[in-house]
Every structure is written in structure tokens, then in C-alpha cells.
CSV table of C-alpha atoms and ligand atoms in Angstrom, one decimal:
chain,number,residue,atom,x,y,z
A,156,MET,CA,83.5,-16.2,25.5
A,157,LYS,CA,80.9,-16.6,22.7
A,158,LYS,CA,79.6,-13.3,21.4
A,159,ILE,CA,76.1,-12.2,20.3
A,160,VAL,CA,74.7,-9.1,18.9
A,161,ILE,CA,71.0,-8.2,19.7
A,162,LEU,CA,68.8,-6.3,17.3
A,163,PHE,CA,65.7,-4.5,18.7
A,164,SER,CA,63.3,-1.7,17.9
A,165,GLY,CA,61.2,-1.0,21.0
A,166,ASN,CA,60.7,-2.0,24.6
A,167,GLY,CA,63.7,-4.3,24.8
A,168,SER,CA,62.4,-6.6,27.5
A,169,ASN,CA,63.8,-9.6,25.7
A,170,LEU,CA,67.1,-7.9,25.3
A,171,GLU,CA,67.3,-7.3,29.0
A,172,ASN,CA,66.2,-10.8,29.9
A,173,ILE,CA,68.7,-12.4,27.6
A,174,ALA,CA,71.6,-10.2,28.9
A,175,LYS,CA,70.7,-11.0,32.5
A,176,LYS,CA,70.1,-14.8,32.1
A,177,LEU,CA,73.3,-15.3,30.0
A,178,HIS,CA,75.4,-12.9,32.1
A,179,GLY,CA,78.9,-14.3,32.6
A,180,LYS,CA,78.3,-16.9,29.9
A,181,VAL,CA,77.8,-15.0,26.7
A,182,GLU,CA,79.1,-11.5,25.7
A,183,VAL,CA,76.5,-9.2,24.4
A,184,ALA,CA,78.9,-7.4,22.1
A,185,ALA,CA,76.4,-4.8,21.0
A,186,ALA,CA,72.7,-3.9,20.9
A,187,ILE,CA,71.6,-2.4,17.6
A,188,THR,CA,68.4,-0.5,17.0
A,189,ASN,CA,66.8,1.2,14.1
A,190,ASN,CA,64.7,3.4,16.4
A,191,PRO,CA,66.4,6.3,18.3
A,192,GLN,CA,63.3,6.5,20.7
A,193,ALA,CA,63.4,2.8,21.6
A,194,TYR,CA,63.1,2.2,25.4
A,195,GLY,CA,65.4,-0.7,25.0
A,196,ILE,CA,68.3,1.8,24.6
A,197,GLN,CA,67.9,2.8,28.3
A,198,ARG,CA,67.9,-0.9,29.3
A,199,ALA,CA,71.0,-1.5,27.3
A,200,LYS,CA,72.7,1.5,28.8
A,201,ARG,CA,71.9,0.3,32.3
A,202,LEU,CA,73.3,-3.1,31.5
A,203,GLY,CA,76.5,-1.6,30.0
A,204,ILE,CA,75.9,-3.0,26.6
A,205,PRO,CA,77.4,-1.0,23.7
A,206,ILE,CA,74.6,0.5,21.6
A,207,GLU,CA,74.5,1.3,17.9
A,208,ILE,CA,71.6,3.4,16.6
A,209,ILE,CA,71.0,3.2,12.9
A,210,ASP,CA,67.9,5.2,12.1
A,211,HIS,CA,66.3,3.6,9.1
A,212,ARG,CA,64.6,6.9,8.2
A,213,GLU,CA,67.9,8.4,7.2
A,214,PHE,CA,68.3,5.9,4.4
A,215,PRO,CA,66.8,6.2,0.9
A,216,SER,CA,66.0,2.5,0.6
A,217,ARG,CA,65.6,-0.7,2.6
A,218,GLU,CA,68.8,-2.1,0.9
A,219,SER,CA,71.0,0.9,1.8
A,220,PHE,CA,69.8,0.6,5.5
A,221,ASP,CA,70.5,-3.2,5.4
A,222,GLU,CA,74.0,-2.6,4.0
A,223,VAL,CA,75.0,-0.4,6.9
A,224,LEU,CA,73.3,-2.8,9.3
A,225,VAL,CA,75.3,-5.8,7.9
A,226,GLN,CA,78.6,-3.8,8.1
A,227,THR,CA,77.8,-2.9,11.7
A,228,ILE,CA,77.0,-6.4,12.7
A,229,LYS,CA,80.1,-7.8,11.0
A,230,GLN,CA,82.4,-5.4,12.9
A,231,TYR,CA,81.5,-7.3,16.0
A,232,ASN,CA,82.0,-10.8,14.4
A,233,PRO,CA,79.2,-12.4,16.5
A,234,ASP,CA,78.7,-16.1,16.9
A,235,LEU,CA,74.9,-15.5,16.7
A,236,VAL,CA,72.7,-12.5,15.7
A,237,VAL,CA,69.7,-12.4,18.0
A,238,MET,CA,66.6,-10.5,16.8
A,239,ALA,CA,64.3,-9.5,19.7
A,240,GLY,CA,61.5,-7.3,18.6
A,241,PHE,CA,63.4,-6.0,15.6
A,242,MET,CA,60.6,-4.5,13.5
A,243,ARG,CA,62.2,-4.3,10.0
A,244,ILE,CA,61.5,-6.3,7.0
A,245,LEU,CA,64.9,-7.5,5.8
A,246,SER,CA,66.1,-7.4,2.2
A,247,PRO,CA,68.3,-10.0,0.6
A,248,ILE,CA,71.3,-7.8,1.4
A,249,PHE,CA,70.8,-8.9,5.0
A,250,THR,CA,69.8,-12.5,4.5
A,251,LYS,CA,72.6,-13.2,1.9
A,252,ASN,CA,75.3,-11.7,4.2
A,253,ILE,CA,74.1,-12.8,7.7
A,254,LYS,CA,73.5,-16.5,7.9
A,255,ASN,CA,73.5,-16.9,11.7
A,256,ALA,CA,70.5,-14.8,12.7
A,257,ILE,CA,67.6,-16.0,14.8
A,258,ASN,CA,64.3,-14.4,15.7
A,259,ILE,CA,61.5,-14.9,18.2
A,260,HIS,CA,57.9,-14.6,17.1
A,261,PRO,CA,55.0,-14.4,19.5
A,262,SER,CA,52.9,-17.1,17.9
A,263,LEU,CA,53.1,-20.8,17.1
A,264,LEU,CA,54.5,-20.5,13.6
A,265,PRO,CA,53.6,-21.0,10.8
A,266,LEU,CA,50.4,-19.5,12.2
A,267,PHE,CA,50.0,-15.7,12.6
A,268,LYS,CA,53.1,-14.5,10.8
A,269,GLY,CA,53.9,-10.8,10.6
A,270,ALA,CA,52.7,-7.9,12.8
A,271,LYS,CA,50.0,-8.1,15.6
A,272,ALA,CA,50.7,-11.8,16.1
A,273,ILE,CA,49.6,-11.7,19.7
A,274,GLU,CA,46.3,-10.1,18.8
A,275,LYS,CA,45.7,-12.4,15.9
A,276,SER,CA,46.5,-15.4,18.0
A,277,TYR,CA,44.2,-14.2,20.8
A,278,ALA,CA,41.3,-13.6,18.4
A,279,SER,CA,41.6,-17.1,16.9
A,280,ASP,CA,39.7,-20.1,18.3
A,281,MET,CA,43.0,-22.0,18.9
A,282,LYS,CA,43.0,-23.7,22.3
A,283,VAL,CA,46.8,-23.4,22.6
A,284,ALA,CA,49.0,-20.4,22.1
A,285,GLY,CA,52.7,-19.9,22.1
A,286,VAL,CA,56.0,-18.6,20.8
A,287,THR,CA,58.5,-19.7,18.2
A,288,VAL,CA,62.3,-19.2,17.8
A,289,HIS,CA,63.4,-19.6,14.1
A,290,TRP,CA,66.3,-19.0,11.8
A,291,VAL,CA,66.0,-15.8,9.8
A,292,ASN,CA,65.7,-16.2,6.1
A,293,ASP,CA,64.3,-14.1,3.3
A,294,GLU,CA,60.7,-15.0,4.1
A,295,LEU,CA,59.1,-13.0,6.9
A,296,ASP,CA,58.8,-15.3,9.9
A,297,GLY,CA,59.3,-18.2,7.5
A,298,GLY,CA,62.7,-19.6,8.5
A,299,LYS,CA,63.3,-23.1,9.9
A,300,ILE,CA,61.8,-23.5,13.3
A,301,ILE,CA,64.3,-24.1,16.1
A,302,ASP,CA,62.0,-24.4,19.1
A,303,GLN,CA,58.6,-23.5,20.4
A,304,ALA,CA,56.8,-23.2,23.7
A,305,CYS,CA,53.0,-23.1,24.4
A,306,PHE,CA,50.3,-23.0,27.0
A,307,HIS,CA,46.7,-24.1,27.1
A,308,ARG,CA,44.3,-21.2,26.9
A,309,GLU,CA,41.9,-20.4,29.6
A,310,ASP,CA,39.7,-17.4,29.8
A,311,GLU,CA,42.4,-14.8,29.7
A,312,SER,CA,42.0,-11.1,28.9
A,313,LEU,CA,44.2,-9.9,26.1
A,314,GLU,CA,46.6,-8.4,28.7
A,315,GLU,CA,46.8,-11.7,30.6
A,316,PHE,CA,47.3,-13.6,27.3
A,317,ALA,CA,50.1,-11.2,26.3
A,318,ALA,CA,51.8,-11.6,29.7
A,319,LYS,CA,51.8,-15.4,29.3
A,320,ILE,CA,53.3,-15.1,25.8
A,321,HIS,CA,56.1,-12.8,27.2
A,322,GLU,CA,56.8,-15.2,30.0
A,323,LEU,CA,57.2,-18.0,27.5
A,324,GLU,CA,59.6,-15.8,25.5
A,325,TYR,CA,61.7,-15.0,28.6
A,326,ASN,CA,62.1,-18.6,29.4
A,327,LEU,CA,62.6,-20.0,25.9
A,328,TYR,CA,64.8,-17.5,24.1
A,329,PRO,CA,67.9,-17.6,26.5
A,330,ARG,CA,67.7,-21.4,26.5
A,331,VAL,CA,67.7,-21.6,22.7
A,332,ILE,CA,70.6,-19.2,22.5
A,333,ALA,CA,72.6,-21.2,25.1
A,334,ASN,CA,71.9,-24.4,23.2
A,335,LEU,CA,72.9,-23.0,19.9
A,336,LEU,CA,76.2,-21.7,21.4
A,337,ASP,CA,76.7,-24.9,23.3
A,338,ILE,CA,76.6,-23.2,26.7
A,339,SER,CA,75.1,-24.6,29.9
A,340,LEU,CA,72.3,-22.3,31.0
A,341,GLN,CA,72.0,-24.1,34.3
A,342,LYS,CA,75.5,-23.0,35.1
A,343,ALA,CA,74.7,-19.5,33.8
A,344,SER,CA,71.7,-19.1,36.1
A,345,LEU,CA,73.5,-20.7,39.1
A,346,SER,CA,76.4,-18.3,38.7
A,347,GLN,CA,73.9,-15.4,38.8
A,348,GLU,CA,72.3,-16.7,42.0
A,349,VAL,CA,75.6,-17.0,43.9
B,430,GRF,C1,58.2,-9.8,21.5
B,430,GRF,O1,56.9,-10.2,21.8
B,430,GRF,C2,58.7,-10.5,20.3
B,430,GRF,O2,58.2,-11.8,20.2
B,430,GRF,C3,58.2,-9.7,19.1
B,430,GRF,O3,58.3,-8.4,19.6
B,430,GRF,C4,58.2,-8.3,21.0
B,430,GRF,C5,59.4,-7.6,21.5
B,430,GRF,O4,59.3,-7.2,22.9
B,430,GRF,N1,59.0,-10.0,17.9
B,430,GRF,P1,60.5,-6.6,23.6
B,430,GRF,O5,60.9,-5.3,22.8
B,430,GRF,O6,61.6,-7.6,23.7
B,430,GRF,O7,59.9,-6.1,25.0
């Protein structure tokens, strides 16, 4: 079975969604977080996913954190590294060593890079909004786009807008992962329903 490692920093709803939708088709070899308080740790525990906590505050520099992160990822030899709400700016130590990492960003890149993308996208006068899955390179949210999904805006509140964005993420990200790993997601979801 193909293996992925998921990197996260907070809530972990994408982590849980990916693990459930790809259950039986992809092995989530580990979930790695830089935040010992991340709620996603509870989710990973419930799902029986091995957890690695690497607290970035214990490292003197971005590079020294990234070195340990890279070593930890390599131990699992994943086919794909999946970033899902991993709130760290990566140094070249990471991007030179890990070439098979993807990220999801809650905007239609190249618009609204960086933090607070949902708020920035909501505040804009764009009539469509959406999410992007892209390869990770050394430019923040700047790697090659793999796929996107969008919706036409109505008169949503910020909360409703954010909920639509997350729904798009939950639909798109497992599909992209399945495609990249050459796995049939239809079969994956059918096997869950049985
Ligand atoms: C998602 O909106 C993702 O696009 C962004 O951070 C959020 C993570 O949410 N990069 P969660 O931790 O998966 O619930």
C-alpha cells in the first residue's frame, strides 16, 4: 500500500478527512506536528495514526527544526508528504531534501498567498472563491498548481464562506492525493460504505 505522511499544526480536520476517505487505500504512516497543543493530535490518536510531535520552539533556528523534520519524514519513506494546515515557513533544508510534498491553500492561488487567506479572499471583490493544491517549493504558496476548486459567491457571512472553503478542501484534497498515488478513490469510498 502507498504511504503518506501528513504535516499539521492545528485543528486537523483535513488530516481526519484524508485518513477517512482514503482508508484501506493509503497508509497514513505518521502525522507530524510542530504544535504540542494541536487538536489534530486527538484526531490522529482516535484514528490510530502514529504521531510525531516536534516542537519548533525547542530549536534555535528554522534550519535546525527543518533538519529534524526532514529526518523524521525520511524514516517513514513516504510516497507523498501531505501538508494540511502546517503553519511553518520552510527553509531550503526542507525543500532541497523533500521533493514530494504537496500543500492545500484556502484561496485561488496565486491570489491571497500566506496567512489569513480566507479572510483576504472574503474581503476582496472577487465573485469566485476557492482552494488550491500545489507542490511545495521554496516560495511560500508558490509551487506548481496541481488542482483547484471554486464556487460562485453569494451573500455569505464570513463563517458561511469559510465553511464552503472547507467543504471544497475535504472534497478536493483526497482526490488529488489519490490521483497522484494512482489510486481509485471511487473504490476507496465504496469500500468505506460497505
Ligand atoms: C485549511 O484551511 C488549509 O487550507 C489551511 O489551513 C487550514 C487547516 O485546517 N492551510 P485543518 O487544520 O485541516 O482543520
